[in-house]
mmCIF file with all atom_site columns, C-alpha atoms and ligand atoms in Angstrom:
data_model
loop_
_atom_site.group_PDB
_atom_site.id
_atom_site.type_symbol
_atom_site.label_atom_id
_atom_site.label_alt_id
_atom_site.label_comp_id
_atom_site.label_asym_id
_atom_site.label_entity_id
_atom_site.label_seq_id
_atom_site.pdbx_PDB_ins_code
_atom_site.Cartn_x
_atom_site.Cartn_y
_atom_site.Cartn_z
_atom_site.occupancy
_atom_site.B_iso_or_equiv
_atom_site.pdbx_formal_charge
_atom_site.auth_seq_id
_atom_site.auth_comp_id
_atom_site.auth_asym_id
_atom_site.auth_atom_id
_atom_site.pdbx_PDB_model_num
ATOM   1   C CA  . MET A 1 1   ? -0.922  -17.093 9.362   1.00 69.00 ? 287 MET A CA  1
ATOM   2   C CA  . ALA A 1 2   ? -0.626  -14.994 12.539  1.00 76.00 ? 288 ALA A CA  1
ATOM   3   C CA  . ASN A 1 3   ? -3.794  -13.204 13.593  1.00 93.00 ? 289 ASN A CA  1
ATOM   4   C CA  . LYS A 1 4   ? -4.096  -9.449  13.231  1.00 95.00 ? 290 LYS A CA  1
ATOM   5   C CA  . LYS A 1 5   ? -3.304  -8.710  16.884  1.00 94.00 ? 291 LYS A CA  1
ATOM   6   C CA  . GLU A 1 6   ? -0.064  -10.674 16.604  1.00 95.00 ? 292 GLU A CA  1
ATOM   7   C CA  . ILE A 1 7   ? 0.772   -8.968  13.316  1.00 96.00 ? 293 ILE A CA  1
ATOM   8   C CA  . ALA A 1 8   ? 0.196   -5.539  14.862  1.00 97.00 ? 294 ALA A CA  1
ATOM   9   C CA  . ARG A 1 9   ? 2.376   -6.506  17.842  1.00 97.00 ? 295 ARG A CA  1
ATOM   10  C CA  . ARG A 1 10  ? 5.139   -7.741  15.543  1.00 97.00 ? 296 ARG A CA  1
ATOM   11  C CA  . TYR A 1 11  ? 5.196   -4.505  13.562  1.00 98.00 ? 297 TYR A CA  1
ATOM   12  C CA  . ASP A 1 12  ? 4.878   -2.439  16.755  1.00 98.00 ? 298 ASP A CA  1
ATOM   13  C CA  . SER A 1 13  ? 8.012   -4.054  18.088  1.00 98.00 ? 299 SER A CA  1
ATOM   14  C CA  . SER A 1 14  ? 10.014  -3.567  14.877  1.00 97.00 ? 300 SER A CA  1
ATOM   15  C CA  . ALA A 1 15  ? 8.804   -0.006  14.169  1.00 98.00 ? 301 ALA A CA  1
ATOM   16  C CA  . GLU A 1 16  ? 11.876  1.707   15.721  1.00 97.00 ? 302 GLU A CA  1
ATOM   17  C CA  . ILE A 1 17  ? 14.333  -0.157  13.508  1.00 97.00 ? 303 ILE A CA  1
ATOM   18  C CA  . TYR A 1 18  ? 12.079  -0.497  10.434  1.00 98.00 ? 304 TYR A CA  1
ATOM   19  C CA  . ASP A 1 19  ? 13.534  2.388   8.416   1.00 97.00 ? 305 ASP A CA  1
ATOM   20  C CA  . SER A 1 20  ? 17.164  1.592   9.105   1.00 97.00 ? 306 SER A CA  1
ATOM   21  C CA  . ARG A 1 21  ? 16.626  -2.050  8.174   1.00 96.00 ? 307 ARG A CA  1
ATOM   22  C CA  . TYR A 1 22  ? 14.157  -1.865  5.276   1.00 95.00 ? 308 TYR A CA  1
ATOM   23  C CA  . LYS A 1 23  ? 13.990  1.619   3.768   1.00 92.00 ? 309 LYS A CA  1
ATOM   24  C CA  . ASP A 1 24  ? 16.652  0.940   1.110   1.00 92.00 ? 310 ASP A CA  1
ATOM   25  C CA  . ILE A 1 25  ? 14.837  -2.223  -0.001  1.00 93.00 ? 311 ILE A CA  1
ATOM   26  C CA  . GLN A 1 26  ? 11.448  -0.476  -0.058  1.00 95.00 ? 312 GLN A CA  1
ATOM   27  C CA  . ILE A 1 27  ? 12.810  2.362   -2.191  1.00 94.00 ? 313 ILE A CA  1
ATOM   28  C CA  . HIS A 1 28  ? 13.310  -0.071  -5.113  1.00 91.00 ? 314 HIS A CA  1
ATOM   29  C CA  . LYS A 1 29  ? 9.591   -0.779  -4.983  1.00 94.00 ? 315 LYS A CA  1
ATOM   30  C CA  . TYR A 1 30  ? 8.642   2.906   -4.821  1.00 96.00 ? 316 TYR A CA  1
ATOM   31  C CA  . ILE A 1 31  ? 10.802  3.615   -7.895  1.00 93.00 ? 317 ILE A CA  1
ATOM   32  C CA  . GLU A 1 32  ? 9.111   0.754   -9.739  1.00 93.00 ? 318 GLU A CA  1
ATOM   33  C CA  . ILE A 1 33  ? 5.703   2.290   -8.966  1.00 96.00 ? 319 ILE A CA  1
ATOM   34  C CA  . PHE A 1 34  ? 6.851   5.835   -9.831  1.00 94.00 ? 320 PHE A CA  1
ATOM   35  C CA  . SER A 1 35  ? 7.879   4.601   -13.269 1.00 94.00 ? 321 SER A CA  1
ATOM   36  C CA  . ARG A 1 36  ? 4.341   3.253   -13.869 1.00 95.00 ? 322 ARG A CA  1
ATOM   37  C CA  . VAL A 1 37  ? 1.921   5.571   -12.056 1.00 96.00 ? 323 VAL A CA  1
ATOM   38  C CA  . ASP A 1 38  ? 1.251   9.240   -12.812 1.00 94.00 ? 324 ASP A CA  1
ATOM   39  C CA  . PHE A 1 39  ? 1.113   11.094  -9.493  1.00 93.00 ? 325 PHE A CA  1
ATOM   40  C CA  . GLN A 1 40  ? 1.183   14.575  -11.073 1.00 89.00 ? 326 GLN A CA  1
ATOM   41  C CA  . ASN A 1 41  ? -2.425  14.316  -12.217 1.00 89.00 ? 327 ASN A CA  1
ATOM   42  C CA  . SER A 1 42  ? -3.808  12.832  -9.030  1.00 92.00 ? 328 SER A CA  1
ATOM   43  C CA  . LYS A 1 43  ? -5.702  14.495  -6.192  1.00 92.00 ? 329 LYS A CA  1
ATOM   44  C CA  . GLU A 1 44  ? -6.212  12.033  -3.350  1.00 96.00 ? 330 GLU A CA  1
ATOM   45  C CA  . ILE A 1 45  ? -3.559  9.432   -2.585  1.00 97.00 ? 331 ILE A CA  1
ATOM   46  C CA  . ILE A 1 46  ? -3.875  6.693   0.005   1.00 98.00 ? 332 ILE A CA  1
ATOM   47  C CA  . ASP A 1 47  ? -1.213  4.210   1.106   1.00 98.00 ? 333 ASP A CA  1
ATOM   48  C CA  . ILE A 1 48  ? -2.678  1.139   2.821   1.00 98.00 ? 334 ILE A CA  1
ATOM   49  C CA  . GLY A 1 49  ? -0.248  -0.601  5.164   1.00 98.00 ? 335 GLY A CA  1
ATOM   50  C CA  . CYS A 1 50  ? 1.890   2.528   4.938   1.00 98.00 ? 336 CYS A CA  1
ATOM   51  C CA  . GLY A 1 51  ? 4.330   1.558   7.717   1.00 98.00 ? 337 GLY A CA  1
ATOM   52  C CA  . THR A 1 52  ? 6.447   4.567   8.675   1.00 98.00 ? 338 THR A CA  1
ATOM   53  C CA  . GLY A 1 53  ? 5.009   6.672   5.837   1.00 98.00 ? 339 GLY A CA  1
ATOM   54  C CA  . SER A 1 54  ? 8.122   6.780   3.652   1.00 98.00 ? 340 SER A CA  1
ATOM   55  C CA  . PHE A 1 55  ? 6.356   6.287   0.326   1.00 97.00 ? 341 PHE A CA  1
ATOM   56  C CA  . LEU A 1 56  ? 3.813   9.067   0.928   1.00 97.00 ? 342 LEU A CA  1
ATOM   57  C CA  . GLY A 1 57  ? 6.614   11.332  2.172   1.00 96.00 ? 343 GLY A CA  1
ATOM   58  C CA  . LEU A 1 58  ? 8.529   10.708  -1.034  1.00 95.00 ? 344 LEU A CA  1
ATOM   59  C CA  . ILE A 1 59  ? 5.515   11.343  -3.283  1.00 94.00 ? 345 ILE A CA  1
ATOM   60  C CA  . GLN A 1 60  ? 4.743   14.527  -1.356  1.00 92.00 ? 346 GLN A CA  1
ATOM   61  C CA  . SER A 1 61  ? 8.324   15.788  -1.689  1.00 91.00 ? 347 SER A CA  1
ATOM   62  C CA  . ILE A 1 62  ? 8.242   15.241  -5.460  1.00 85.00 ? 348 ILE A CA  1
ATOM   63  C CA  . SER A 1 63  ? 4.711   16.342  -6.310  1.00 73.00 ? 349 SER A CA  1
ATOM   64  C CA  . ASP A 1 64  ? 2.806   18.153  -3.579  1.00 66.00 ? 350 ASP A CA  1
ATOM   65  C CA  . ASN A 1 65  ? 0.596   20.734  -5.397  1.00 72.00 ? 351 ASN A CA  1
ATOM   66  C CA  . GLY A 1 66  ? -2.408  20.623  -3.079  1.00 72.00 ? 352 GLY A CA  1
ATOM   67  C CA  . ARG A 1 67  ? -2.861  16.861  -3.154  1.00 83.00 ? 353 ARG A CA  1
ATOM   68  C CA  . SER A 1 68  ? -4.162  15.138  -0.085  1.00 92.00 ? 354 SER A CA  1
ATOM   69  C CA  . PHE A 1 69  ? -2.319  12.178  1.381   1.00 95.00 ? 355 PHE A CA  1
ATOM   70  C CA  . VAL A 1 70  ? -3.618  9.534   3.768   1.00 98.00 ? 356 VAL A CA  1
ATOM   71  C CA  . GLY A 1 71  ? -1.701  6.636   5.290   1.00 98.00 ? 357 GLY A CA  1
ATOM   72  C CA  . ILE A 1 72  ? -3.340  3.646   6.974   1.00 98.00 ? 358 ILE A CA  1
ATOM   73  C CA  . ASP A 1 73  ? -1.629  1.075   9.167   1.00 98.00 ? 359 ASP A CA  1
ATOM   74  C CA  . LEU A 1 74  ? -2.612  -1.488  11.782  1.00 98.00 ? 360 LEU A CA  1
ATOM   75  C CA  . SER A 1 75  ? 0.437   -0.753  13.939  1.00 98.00 ? 361 SER A CA  1
ATOM   76  C CA  . HIS A 1 76  ? 0.214   2.189   16.363  1.00 98.00 ? 362 HIS A CA  1
ATOM   77  C CA  . GLU A 1 77  ? 4.001   2.373   16.593  1.00 98.00 ? 363 GLU A CA  1
ATOM   78  C CA  . MET A 1 78  ? 4.452   2.529   12.815  1.00 98.00 ? 364 MET A CA  1
ATOM   79  C CA  . ILE A 1 79  ? 1.859   5.316   12.653  1.00 98.00 ? 365 ILE A CA  1
ATOM   80  C CA  . LYS A 1 80  ? 3.517   7.184   15.521  1.00 98.00 ? 366 LYS A CA  1
ATOM   81  C CA  . ILE A 1 81  ? 6.794   7.268   13.591  1.00 98.00 ? 367 ILE A CA  1
ATOM   82  C CA  . ALA A 1 82  ? 5.006   8.174   10.343  1.00 98.00 ? 368 ALA A CA  1
ATOM   83  C CA  . HIS A 1 83  ? 3.366   11.167  12.127  1.00 98.00 ? 369 HIS A CA  1
ATOM   84  C CA  . SER A 1 84  ? 6.676   12.354  13.521  1.00 98.00 ? 370 SER A CA  1
ATOM   85  C CA  . LYS A 1 85  ? 8.386   12.120  10.098  1.00 97.00 ? 371 LYS A CA  1
ATOM   86  C CA  . HIS A 1 86  ? 5.545   13.710  8.107   1.00 96.00 ? 372 HIS A CA  1
ATOM   87  C CA  . PRO A 1 87  ? 3.363   15.839  10.425  1.00 96.00 ? 373 PRO A CA  1
ATOM   88  C CA  . ASP A 1 88  ? 1.335   17.331  7.552   1.00 93.00 ? 374 ASP A CA  1
ATOM   89  C CA  . ILE A 1 89  ? 0.127   13.941  6.251   1.00 96.00 ? 375 ILE A CA  1
ATOM   90  C CA  . ASP A 1 90  ? -2.962  12.272  7.760   1.00 97.00 ? 376 ASP A CA  1
ATOM   91  C CA  . PHE A 1 91  ? -2.044  8.904   9.226   1.00 98.00 ? 377 PHE A CA  1
ATOM   92  C CA  . ILE A 1 92  ? -4.712  6.644   10.693  1.00 98.00 ? 378 ILE A CA  1
ATOM   93  C CA  . VAL A 1 93  ? -4.468  3.430   12.692  1.00 98.00 ? 379 VAL A CA  1
ATOM   94  C CA  . ALA A 1 94  ? -6.921  1.039   11.043  1.00 98.00 ? 380 ALA A CA  1
ATOM   95  C CA  . ASP A 1 95  ? -7.346  -2.432  9.591   1.00 98.00 ? 381 ASP A CA  1
ATOM   96  C CA  . SER A 1 96  ? -7.188  -2.493  5.802   1.00 98.00 ? 382 SER A CA  1
ATOM   97  C CA  . ASP A 1 97  ? -10.123 -4.908  5.761   1.00 97.00 ? 383 ASP A CA  1
ATOM   98  C CA  . ASN A 1 98  ? -12.336 -2.327  7.405   1.00 97.00 ? 384 ASN A CA  1
ATOM   99  C CA  . LEU A 1 99  ? -11.279 1.154   6.338   1.00 98.00 ? 385 LEU A CA  1
ATOM   100 C CA  . PRO A 1 100 ? -12.898 4.059   8.197   1.00 97.00 ? 386 PRO A CA  1
ATOM   101 C CA  . ILE A 1 101 ? -13.306 5.889   4.897   1.00 97.00 ? 387 ILE A CA  1
ATOM   102 C CA  . LYS A 1 102 ? -16.263 6.767   2.648   1.00 96.00 ? 388 LYS A CA  1
ATOM   103 C CA  . GLU A 1 103 ? -16.534 5.129   -0.761  1.00 97.00 ? 389 GLU A CA  1
ATOM   104 C CA  . GLY A 1 104 ? -15.284 6.709   -3.975  1.00 97.00 ? 390 GLY A CA  1
ATOM   105 C CA  . LEU A 1 105 ? -12.650 9.091   -2.558  1.00 97.00 ? 391 LEU A CA  1
ATOM   106 C CA  . PHE A 1 106 ? -9.133  8.148   -3.700  1.00 98.00 ? 392 PHE A CA  1
ATOM   107 C CA  . ASP A 1 107 ? -7.703  8.224   -7.215  1.00 97.00 ? 393 ASP A CA  1
ATOM   108 C CA  . ARG A 1 108 ? -4.389  6.581   -6.301  1.00 97.00 ? 394 ARG A CA  1
ATOM   109 C CA  . VAL A 1 109 ? -4.470  3.553   -4.014  1.00 98.00 ? 395 VAL A CA  1
ATOM   110 C CA  . LEU A 1 110 ? -1.150  2.038   -2.918  1.00 98.00 ? 396 LEU A CA  1
ATOM   111 C CA  . SER A 1 111 ? -0.293  -1.122  -1.040  1.00 98.00 ? 397 SER A CA  1
ATOM   112 C CA  . VAL A 1 112 ? 3.406   -1.973  -0.825  1.00 98.00 ? 398 VAL A CA  1
ATOM   113 C CA  . THR A 1 113 ? 4.578   -5.235  0.802   1.00 97.00 ? 399 THR A CA  1
ATOM   114 C CA  . HIS A 1 114 ? 1.393   -5.346  2.819   1.00 97.00 ? 400 HIS A CA  1
ATOM   115 C CA  . LEU A 1 115 ? -1.021  -7.874  1.327   1.00 95.00 ? 401 LEU A CA  1
ATOM   116 C CA  . GLN A 1 116 ? 0.915   -10.952 2.508   1.00 93.00 ? 402 GLN A CA  1
ATOM   117 C CA  . ASN A 1 117 ? -0.254  -10.072 6.046   1.00 94.00 ? 403 ASN A CA  1
ATOM   118 C CA  . LEU A 1 118 ? -3.943  -10.386 5.200   1.00 95.00 ? 404 LEU A CA  1
ATOM   119 C CA  . PRO A 1 119 ? -6.037  -13.544 5.706   1.00 93.00 ? 405 PRO A CA  1
ATOM   120 C CA  . GLU A 1 120 ? -8.416  -12.756 2.798   1.00 93.00 ? 406 GLU A CA  1
ATOM   121 C CA  . PRO A 1 121 ? -6.491  -10.652 0.256   1.00 93.00 ? 407 PRO A CA  1
ATOM   122 C CA  . LYS A 1 122 ? -9.443  -10.580 -2.155  1.00 94.00 ? 408 LYS A CA  1
ATOM   123 C CA  . GLN A 1 123 ? -11.574 -8.985  0.565   1.00 95.00 ? 409 GLN A CA  1
ATOM   124 C CA  . THR A 1 124 ? -8.776  -6.477  1.210   1.00 96.00 ? 410 THR A CA  1
ATOM   125 C CA  . ILE A 1 125 ? -8.529  -5.548  -2.476  1.00 96.00 ? 411 ILE A CA  1
ATOM   126 C CA  . GLU A 1 126 ? -12.292 -5.144  -2.636  1.00 96.00 ? 412 GLU A CA  1
ATOM   127 C CA  . GLU A 1 127 ? -12.145 -2.805  0.360   1.00 97.00 ? 413 GLU A CA  1
ATOM   128 C CA  . MET A 1 128 ? -9.405  -0.812  -1.402  1.00 97.00 ? 414 MET A CA  1
ATOM   129 C CA  . SER A 1 129 ? -11.630 -0.684  -4.457  1.00 97.00 ? 415 SER A CA  1
ATOM   130 C CA  . ARG A 1 130 ? -14.632 0.543   -2.423  1.00 97.00 ? 416 ARG A CA  1
ATOM   131 C CA  . ILE A 1 131 ? -12.814 3.715   -1.340  1.00 98.00 ? 417 ILE A CA  1
ATOM   132 C CA  . SER A 1 132 ? -11.498 4.482   -4.835  1.00 98.00 ? 418 SER A CA  1
ATOM   133 C CA  . THR A 1 133 ? -12.846 6.695   -7.604  1.00 97.00 ? 419 THR A CA  1
ATOM   134 C CA  . GLU A 1 134 ? -14.023 5.018   -10.806 1.00 96.00 ? 420 GLU A CA  1
ATOM   135 C CA  . ASP A 1 135 ? -10.864 6.081   -12.662 1.00 96.00 ? 421 ASP A CA  1
ATOM   136 C CA  . ALA A 1 136 ? -8.488  5.220   -9.789  1.00 98.00 ? 422 ALA A CA  1
ATOM   137 C CA  . ILE A 1 137 ? -5.088  3.627   -10.354 1.00 98.00 ? 423 ILE A CA  1
ATOM   138 C CA  . PHE A 1 138 ? -3.962  0.924   -7.930  1.00 98.00 ? 424 PHE A CA  1
ATOM   139 C CA  . ALA A 1 139 ? -0.364  -0.148  -7.304  1.00 98.00 ? 425 ALA A CA  1
ATOM   140 C CA  . VAL A 1 140 ? -0.061  -3.315  -5.261  1.00 97.00 ? 426 VAL A CA  1
ATOM   141 C CA  . SER A 1 141 ? 3.104   -5.226  -4.404  1.00 96.00 ? 427 SER A CA  1
ATOM   142 C CA  . ILE A 1 142 ? 3.546   -8.321  -2.292  1.00 95.00 ? 428 ILE A CA  1
ATOM   143 C CA  . LEU A 1 143 ? 6.487   -10.417 -1.127  1.00 93.00 ? 429 LEU A CA  1
ATOM   144 C CA  . ARG A 1 144 ? 7.227   -12.860 -3.935  1.00 90.00 ? 430 ARG A CA  1
ATOM   145 C CA  . LYS A 1 145 ? 8.269   -15.544 -1.467  1.00 90.00 ? 431 LYS A CA  1
ATOM   146 C CA  . THR A 1 146 ? 4.641   -15.605 -0.288  1.00 89.00 ? 432 THR A CA  1
ATOM   147 C CA  . TRP A 1 147 ? 2.713   -15.274 -3.591  1.00 89.00 ? 433 TRP A CA  1
ATOM   148 C CA  . THR A 1 148 ? 3.172   -15.741 -7.327  1.00 89.00 ? 434 THR A CA  1
ATOM   149 C CA  . LYS A 1 149 ? 2.430   -12.925 -9.745  1.00 91.00 ? 435 LYS A CA  1
ATOM   150 C CA  . GLU A 1 150 ? -0.229  -15.139 -11.366 1.00 93.00 ? 436 GLU A CA  1
ATOM   151 C CA  . LYS A 1 151 ? -2.050  -15.446 -8.036  1.00 93.00 ? 437 LYS A CA  1
ATOM   152 C CA  . LEU A 1 152 ? -1.907  -11.699 -7.440  1.00 95.00 ? 438 LEU A CA  1
ATOM   153 C CA  . LYS A 1 153 ? -3.251  -11.012 -10.941 1.00 95.00 ? 439 LYS A CA  1
ATOM   154 C CA  . GLN A 1 154 ? -6.000  -13.587 -10.483 1.00 95.00 ? 440 GLN A CA  1
ATOM   155 C CA  . VAL A 1 155 ? -7.161  -12.059 -7.193  1.00 94.00 ? 441 VAL A CA  1
ATOM   156 C CA  . ALA A 1 156 ? -7.123  -8.563  -8.717  1.00 95.00 ? 442 ALA A CA  1
ATOM   157 C CA  . GLU A 1 157 ? -9.125  -9.721  -11.721 1.00 95.00 ? 443 GLU A CA  1
ATOM   158 C CA  . GLU A 1 158 ? -11.622 -11.549 -9.494  1.00 94.00 ? 444 GLU A CA  1
ATOM   159 C CA  . SER A 1 159 ? -12.030 -8.225  -7.670  1.00 94.00 ? 445 SER A CA  1
ATOM   160 C CA  . ASN A 1 160 ? -12.978 -6.632  -10.992 1.00 94.00 ? 446 ASN A CA  1
ATOM   161 C CA  . LEU A 1 161 ? -9.663  -4.827  -11.565 1.00 96.00 ? 447 LEU A CA  1
ATOM   162 C CA  . GLU A 1 162 ? -7.971  -4.626  -14.948 1.00 97.00 ? 448 GLU A CA  1
ATOM   163 C CA  . ILE A 1 163 ? -4.185  -5.172  -14.962 1.00 97.00 ? 449 ILE A CA  1
ATOM   164 C CA  . TYR A 1 164 ? -2.252  -2.422  -16.782 1.00 97.00 ? 450 TYR A CA  1
ATOM   165 C CA  . SER A 1 165 ? 1.288   -3.534  -15.957 1.00 96.00 ? 451 SER A CA  1
ATOM   166 C CA  . GLU A 1 166 ? 3.200   -5.927  -13.756 1.00 95.00 ? 452 GLU A CA  1
ATOM   167 C CA  . TRP A 1 167 ? 6.710   -6.374  -12.473 1.00 92.00 ? 453 TRP A CA  1
ATOM   168 C CA  . THR A 1 168 ? 9.040   -8.628  -10.552 1.00 88.00 ? 454 THR A CA  1
ATOM   169 C CA  . ASP A 1 169 ? 11.332  -6.795  -8.206  1.00 73.00 ? 455 ASP A CA  1
ATOM   170 C CA  . ASP A 1 170 ? 14.934  -8.107  -8.295  1.00 72.00 ? 456 ASP A CA  1
ATOM   171 C CA  . VAL A 1 171 ? 15.059  -7.788  -4.566  1.00 74.00 ? 457 VAL A CA  1
ATOM   172 C CA  . GLU A 1 172 ? 11.812  -8.872  -3.016  1.00 91.00 ? 458 GLU A CA  1
ATOM   173 C CA  . ASP A 1 173 ? 8.359   -8.127  -4.408  1.00 93.00 ? 459 ASP A CA  1
ATOM   174 C CA  . ILE A 1 174 ? 6.090   -8.813  -7.313  1.00 94.00 ? 460 ILE A CA  1
ATOM   175 C CA  . GLY A 1 175 ? 3.646   -6.086  -8.234  1.00 95.00 ? 461 GLY A CA  1
ATOM   176 C CA  . ILE A 1 176 ? 0.842   -4.888  -10.446 1.00 96.00 ? 462 ILE A CA  1
ATOM   177 C CA  . VAL A 1 177 ? -0.658  -1.596  -11.525 1.00 97.00 ? 463 VAL A CA  1
ATOM   178 C CA  . CYS A 1 178 ? -4.358  -1.802  -12.297 1.00 97.00 ? 464 CYS A CA  1
ATOM   179 C CA  . GLY A 1 179 ? -7.628  0.097   -12.579 1.00 97.00 ? 465 GLY A CA  1
ATOM   180 C CA  . ARG A 1 180 ? -11.331 -0.571  -12.017 1.00 94.00 ? 466 ARG A CA  1
ATOM   181 C CA  . ASN A 1 181 ? -13.291 -2.220  -14.789 1.00 85.00 ? 467 ASN A CA  1
ATOM   182 C CA  . PRO A 1 182 ? -16.226 -0.088  -15.893 1.00 77.00 ? 468 PRO A CA  1
HETATM 183 C C1  . SAM B 2 .   ? 6.391   -4.839  5.364   1.00 95.69 ? 795 SAM B C1  1
HETATM 184 S S1  . SAM B 2 .   ? 5.535   -3.478  6.061   1.00 95.69 ? 795 SAM B S1  1
HETATM 185 C C2  . SAM B 2 .   ? 5.456   -2.389  4.649   1.00 95.69 ? 795 SAM B C2  1
HETATM 186 C C3  . SAM B 2 .   ? 5.256   -0.960  5.066   1.00 95.69 ? 795 SAM B C3  1
HETATM 187 C C4  . SAM B 2 .   ? 5.248   0.073   3.944   1.00 95.69 ? 795 SAM B C4  1
HETATM 188 N N1  . SAM B 2 .   ? 4.235   -0.219  2.946   1.00 95.69 ? 795 SAM B N1  1
HETATM 189 C C5  . SAM B 2 .   ? 6.594   0.267   3.314   1.00 95.69 ? 795 SAM B C5  1
HETATM 190 O O1  . SAM B 2 .   ? 6.656   0.407   2.091   1.00 95.69 ? 795 SAM B O1  1
HETATM 191 O O2  . SAM B 2 .   ? 7.592   0.318   4.038   1.00 95.69 ? 795 SAM B O2  1
HETATM 192 C C6  . SAM B 2 .   ? 3.845   -4.065  6.169   1.00 95.69 ? 795 SAM B C6  1
HETATM 193 C C7  . SAM B 2 .   ? 2.929   -3.093  6.889   1.00 95.69 ? 795 SAM B C7  1
HETATM 194 O O3  . SAM B 2 .   ? 1.575   -3.577  6.779   1.00 95.69 ? 795 SAM B O3  1
HETATM 195 C C8  . SAM B 2 .   ? 0.935   -3.274  8.011   1.00 95.69 ? 795 SAM B C8  1
HETATM 196 N N2  . SAM B 2 .   ? -0.250  -4.143  8.152   1.00 95.69 ? 795 SAM B N2  1
HETATM 197 C C9  . SAM B 2 .   ? -0.286  -5.483  8.371   1.00 95.69 ? 795 SAM B C9  1
HETATM 198 N N3  . SAM B 2 .   ? -1.560  -5.924  8.446   1.00 95.69 ? 795 SAM B N3  1
HETATM 199 C C10 . SAM B 2 .   ? -2.348  -4.822  8.280   1.00 95.69 ? 795 SAM B C10 1
HETATM 200 C C11 . SAM B 2 .   ? -3.765  -4.616  8.261   1.00 95.69 ? 795 SAM B C11 1
HETATM 201 N N4  . SAM B 2 .   ? -4.631  -5.628  8.447   1.00 95.69 ? 795 SAM B N4  1
HETATM 202 N N5  . SAM B 2 .   ? -4.226  -3.362  8.054   1.00 95.69 ? 795 SAM B N5  1
HETATM 203 C C12 . SAM B 2 .   ? -3.374  -2.319  7.887   1.00 95.69 ? 795 SAM B C12 1
HETATM 204 N N6  . SAM B 2 .   ? -2.017  -2.459  7.896   1.00 95.69 ? 795 SAM B N6  1
HETATM 205 C C13 . SAM B 2 .   ? -1.506  -3.689  8.088   1.00 95.69 ? 795 SAM B C13 1
HETATM 206 C C14 . SAM B 2 .   ? 1.994   -3.538  9.054   1.00 95.69 ? 795 SAM B C14 1
HETATM 207 O O4  . SAM B 2 .   ? 1.693   -2.948  10.302  1.00 95.69 ? 795 SAM B O4  1
HETATM 208 C C15 . SAM B 2 .   ? 3.239   -2.955  8.370   1.00 95.69 ? 795 SAM B C15 1
HETATM 209 O O5  . SAM B 2 .   ? 3.442   -1.610  8.697   1.00 95.69 ? 795 SAM B O5  1
#
């Protein structure tokens, strides 16, 4: 696996063309998550590995109502585009293994086609869990050519998450929706 600097460089260099090449594919994944996760009754939503911010922008356009939205990405160029598309959302350049965020803040934690970039996905999920509220809902998808759904579920369960639902995207990803075990 490429190291994080190389990964950031790779996404930096594809940031300009990312939406035109991938947005239509990513939208399938967002719809899958929308059908499983209640955003109306949420307060603080974070998208880890948010890319150009499209998913947060979509959630905001459908259900704003005073919610707060935060996007995290390793790539400066992705975040620059996300800022320009959605100036009223907070976007932060950071590594998802070391989030500059206090514990217990977010009640919706999203990670779409992001985990396959991480050397220790269990550590990443545990970091996502650290910043979540006790009743948080997580939606995590990953490229199915890199992982099986069984492996994703196993890592989530080892990180003390309970699986509520799962899916296989016709196009590209497998995914799960889960919550923290008491
Ligand atoms: C395939 S893109 C998906 C972007 C977005 N989730 C979407 O739906 O379009 C993967 C994203 O993960 C980001 N990423 C990779 N490694 C990361 C890390 N360690 N921390 C934060 N973001 C990371 C990349 O910069 C890239 O923007």
